[in-house]
Each structure stands twice: as structure tokens, then as C-alpha cells.
């Protein structure tokens, strides 16, 4: 099983085209909100009319008083204004705070909700974006991390 990838990388997702992808700035916890006074990006208007940072796995744009969930294949940190697509070789479910590296014998392209098992005749190391074919004279079963030589 994989480990979280750590540093956010990849392409922003979950955000309307043409919107800036700016990292959120801190908003004082005492900022108030209402139908007229909206929260800044990465925050939502709580029931006590205070602007609260969106939790990990959620995002919001400036002026929105609710947070939207990140879709599978992307993630966000606290107070985010967008979700970041998982890098190739990693995946996430919905509401993720990080992506997980694909295990050896599997692969994933960018922004995937899961890793695909390598087919027979292919292999991969952990974190692979594609499964590589075995060389001539080698073979592998499904989900292999390496190929073996054919016996003569």
C-alpha cells in the first residue's frame, strides 16, 4: 500500500476555467460574513457568521459562502481555493488531503481515483504512470513489479 506523496503538485482542478489559481492567504478567525459580506477564497460562512477555513479535501472561491468537495483524483489542504490534480503514479479518493503513490505492479495517469493493475507481460515499480512491457525472452503475471526470464 502506498504512502501520501507529501508536496502538492499537478494541475488545479475543480475550479471554473479562467479563474486565478492563487494560494489562499490567512483570514482572521474573527472575520464576519453575511449575505452581503462574503468570505475570502478558501473560507466559508459558518452558522455563527464567522468565516471559517475550508477543511482539507474541500475548496472555495472568493465570495462563496460554502466549500466544495475535491473530486477523486485530486486533493486540497486547509483553506484552499482549488483542488490539485494527483500527479501521474498516484491517486486519491474524493475529499482527499493528499495523493497516495501507486504500489509496484500498478500504474495511474494524472488525476486518477485509483491505480490500474499491470497486465500480464508488463511490470512497474511503485509510483509508475504506465506499466512497461517485459523485454523479449521475459514474462510476468498480472500485477508484477518485475519480469522473469523464460526458461529454455
Short mmCIF file of C-alpha atoms in Angstrom, two decimals:
data_model
loop_
_atom_site.label_atom_id
_atom_site.label_comp_id
_atom_site.label_asym_id
_atom_site.label_seq_id
_atom_site.Cartn_x
_atom_site.Cartn_y
_atom_site.Cartn_z
CA UNK A 1 0.00 0.00 0.00
CA UNK A 2 1.31 3.47 -0.87
CA UNK A 3 2.16 6.46 1.26
CA UNK A 4 0.95 10.05 0.76
CA UNK A 5 3.03 11.95 -1.74
CA UNK A 6 3.56 14.96 0.53
CA UNK A 7 4.18 18.06 -1.56
CA UNK A 8 1.24 19.31 -3.63
CA UNK A 9 1.96 19.18 -7.35
CA UNK A 10 -0.06 18.80 -10.51
CA UNK A 11 -2.76 20.89 -12.15
CA UNK A 12 -5.57 22.75 -10.38
CA UNK A 13 -8.99 21.13 -10.76
CA UNK A 14 -12.48 21.83 -9.54
CA UNK A 15 -12.20 25.49 -10.42
CA UNK A 16 -14.01 27.29 -13.24
CA UNK A 17 -11.82 27.96 -16.28
CA UNK A 18 -10.19 31.38 -16.30
CA UNK A 19 -10.15 31.84 -12.52
CA UNK A 20 -6.79 32.67 -10.93
CA UNK A 21 -5.05 29.88 -9.04
CA UNK A 22 -3.67 31.82 -6.11
CA UNK A 23 -2.74 30.23 -2.82
CA UNK A 24 -5.06 31.46 -0.08
CA UNK A 25 -3.91 33.96 2.48
CA UNK A 26 -4.85 33.76 6.14
CA UNK A 27 -8.11 35.32 7.12
CA UNK A 28 -8.51 36.30 10.75
CA UNK A 29 -10.83 33.92 12.58
CA UNK A 30 -12.91 36.90 13.74
CA UNK A 31 -13.89 37.97 10.18
CA UNK A 32 -17.65 38.08 9.94
CA UNK A 33 -19.82 37.14 7.00
CA UNK A 34 -23.40 37.50 5.84
CA UNK A 35 -25.40 37.56 2.62
CA UNK A 36 -23.66 40.87 1.86
CA UNK A 37 -20.20 40.42 3.46
CA UNK A 38 -18.71 37.32 1.88
CA UNK A 39 -15.69 35.30 2.97
CA UNK A 40 -12.43 35.29 1.01
CA UNK A 41 -11.34 32.25 -1.02
CA UNK A 42 -10.66 29.08 0.94
CA UNK A 43 -13.23 30.01 3.62
CA UNK A 44 -16.96 29.55 4.21
CA UNK A 45 -19.54 31.32 6.33
CA UNK A 46 -20.27 29.31 9.48
CA UNK A 47 -23.55 29.26 11.39
CA UNK A 48 -22.16 31.87 13.81
CA UNK A 49 -21.48 34.25 10.84
CA UNK A 50 -17.72 33.83 11.16
CA UNK A 51 -15.51 32.98 8.18
CA UNK A 52 -14.08 29.50 8.73
CA UNK A 53 -11.28 27.90 6.64
CA UNK A 54 -12.43 25.10 4.33
CA UNK A 55 -11.18 21.76 5.68
CA UNK A 56 -8.69 19.55 3.84
CA UNK A 57 -10.31 17.95 0.81
CA UNK A 58 -12.57 20.98 0.15
CA UNK A 59 -12.17 24.36 -1.63
CA UNK A 60 -13.98 27.65 -2.24
CA UNK A 61 -13.55 30.76 -4.36
CA UNK A 62 -13.79 34.29 -3.02
CA UNK A 63 -17.40 35.30 -2.43
CA UNK A 64 -18.66 31.74 -1.97
CA UNK A 65 -20.04 31.02 1.47
CA UNK A 66 -19.79 27.24 1.14
CA UNK A 67 -16.91 24.84 0.45
CA UNK A 68 -17.00 22.36 -2.44
CA UNK A 69 -15.52 18.84 -2.17
CA UNK A 70 -12.47 17.81 -4.17
CA UNK A 71 -13.29 15.06 -6.66
CA UNK A 72 -11.48 11.72 -6.71
CA UNK A 73 -8.06 12.11 -8.34
CA UNK A 74 -7.41 15.47 -6.65
CA UNK A 75 -6.75 16.90 -3.18
CA UNK A 76 -6.54 20.14 -1.22
CA UNK A 77 -5.07 21.43 2.02
CA UNK A 78 -6.91 23.56 4.59
CA UNK A 79 -8.21 26.95 3.33
CA UNK A 80 -7.67 26.13 -0.37
CA UNK A 81 -9.16 28.00 -3.32
CA UNK A 82 -8.76 24.98 -5.65
CA UNK A 83 -8.09 21.25 -5.70
CA UNK A 84 -4.81 19.98 -7.13
CA UNK A 85 -4.82 17.04 -9.53
CA UNK A 86 -2.82 14.00 -8.39
CA UNK A 87 0.46 13.51 -10.23
CA UNK A 88 0.97 10.54 -12.57
CA UNK A 89 1.77 7.44 -10.49
CA UNK A 90 -0.52 8.48 -7.63
CA UNK A 91 -4.26 8.54 -6.86
CA UNK A 92 -6.87 9.74 -4.37
CA UNK A 93 -10.49 9.24 -3.46
CA UNK A 94 -12.89 12.18 -3.03
CA UNK A 95 -12.33 14.69 -0.19
CA UNK A 96 -8.58 13.89 -0.14
CA UNK A 97 -5.90 15.88 1.69
CA UNK A 98 -3.07 14.12 -0.20
CA UNK A 99 -2.48 11.65 -3.02
CA UNK A 100 -1.17 8.13 -2.46
CA UNK A 101 1.67 6.61 -4.51
CA UNK A 102 0.64 3.61 -6.62
CA UNK A 103 2.12 0.31 -5.42
CA UNK A 104 4.59 -1.69 -7.53
CA UNK A 105 2.73 -3.71 -10.18
CA UNK A 106 0.19 -0.89 -10.73
CA UNK A 107 0.11 2.47 -12.53
CA UNK A 108 -2.02 5.61 -12.87
CA UNK A 109 -2.03 8.61 -15.19
CA UNK A 110 -2.59 12.09 -13.68
CA UNK A 111 -5.83 12.78 -11.82
CA UNK A 112 -6.93 9.18 -11.28
CA UNK A 113 -9.18 7.82 -8.49
CA UNK A 114 -7.26 4.50 -8.34
CA UNK A 115 -4.27 2.63 -9.76
CA UNK A 116 -4.63 0.05 -12.53
CA UNK A 117 -3.07 -3.41 -12.17
CA UNK A 118 -0.37 -4.08 -14.76
CA UNK A 119 -1.42 -6.71 -17.30
CA UNK A 120 0.49 -9.95 -17.82
CA UNK A 121 3.63 -9.26 -19.88
CA UNK A 122 4.14 -5.84 -18.23
CA UNK A 123 5.54 -4.56 -14.91
CA UNK A 124 6.04 -1.39 -12.86
CA UNK A 125 7.82 -0.03 -9.83
CA UNK A 126 5.96 1.98 -7.18
CA UNK A 127 4.78 5.39 -8.42
CA UNK A 128 4.63 4.41 -12.11
CA UNK A 129 2.47 6.34 -14.57
CA UNK A 130 2.45 3.40 -17.03
CA UNK A 131 3.30 -0.30 -16.94
CA UNK A 132 6.35 -1.19 -19.03
CA UNK A 133 6.42 -4.22 -21.34
CA UNK A 134 8.75 -7.07 -20.50
CA UNK A 135 11.78 -7.45 -22.80
CA UNK A 136 11.98 -10.23 -25.40
CA UNK A 137 12.57 -13.55 -23.63
CA UNK A 138 10.93 -12.33 -20.39
CA UNK A 139 7.45 -12.75 -18.90
CA UNK A 140 5.33 -11.56 -15.97
CA UNK A 141 1.94 -12.27 -14.47
CA UNK A 142 -0.67 -9.57 -13.77
CA UNK A 143 0.36 -7.01 -11.13
CA UNK A 144 4.09 -7.73 -11.42
CA UNK A 145 6.85 -5.42 -10.23
CA UNK A 146 9.45 -7.16 -12.44
CA UNK A 147 9.79 -9.63 -15.30
CA UNK A 148 11.34 -13.07 -15.19
CA UNK A 149 13.45 -14.80 -17.85
CA UNK A 150 11.76 -17.52 -19.83
CA UNK A 151 13.38 -20.93 -19.33
CA UNK A 152 14.67 -22.67 -22.44
#
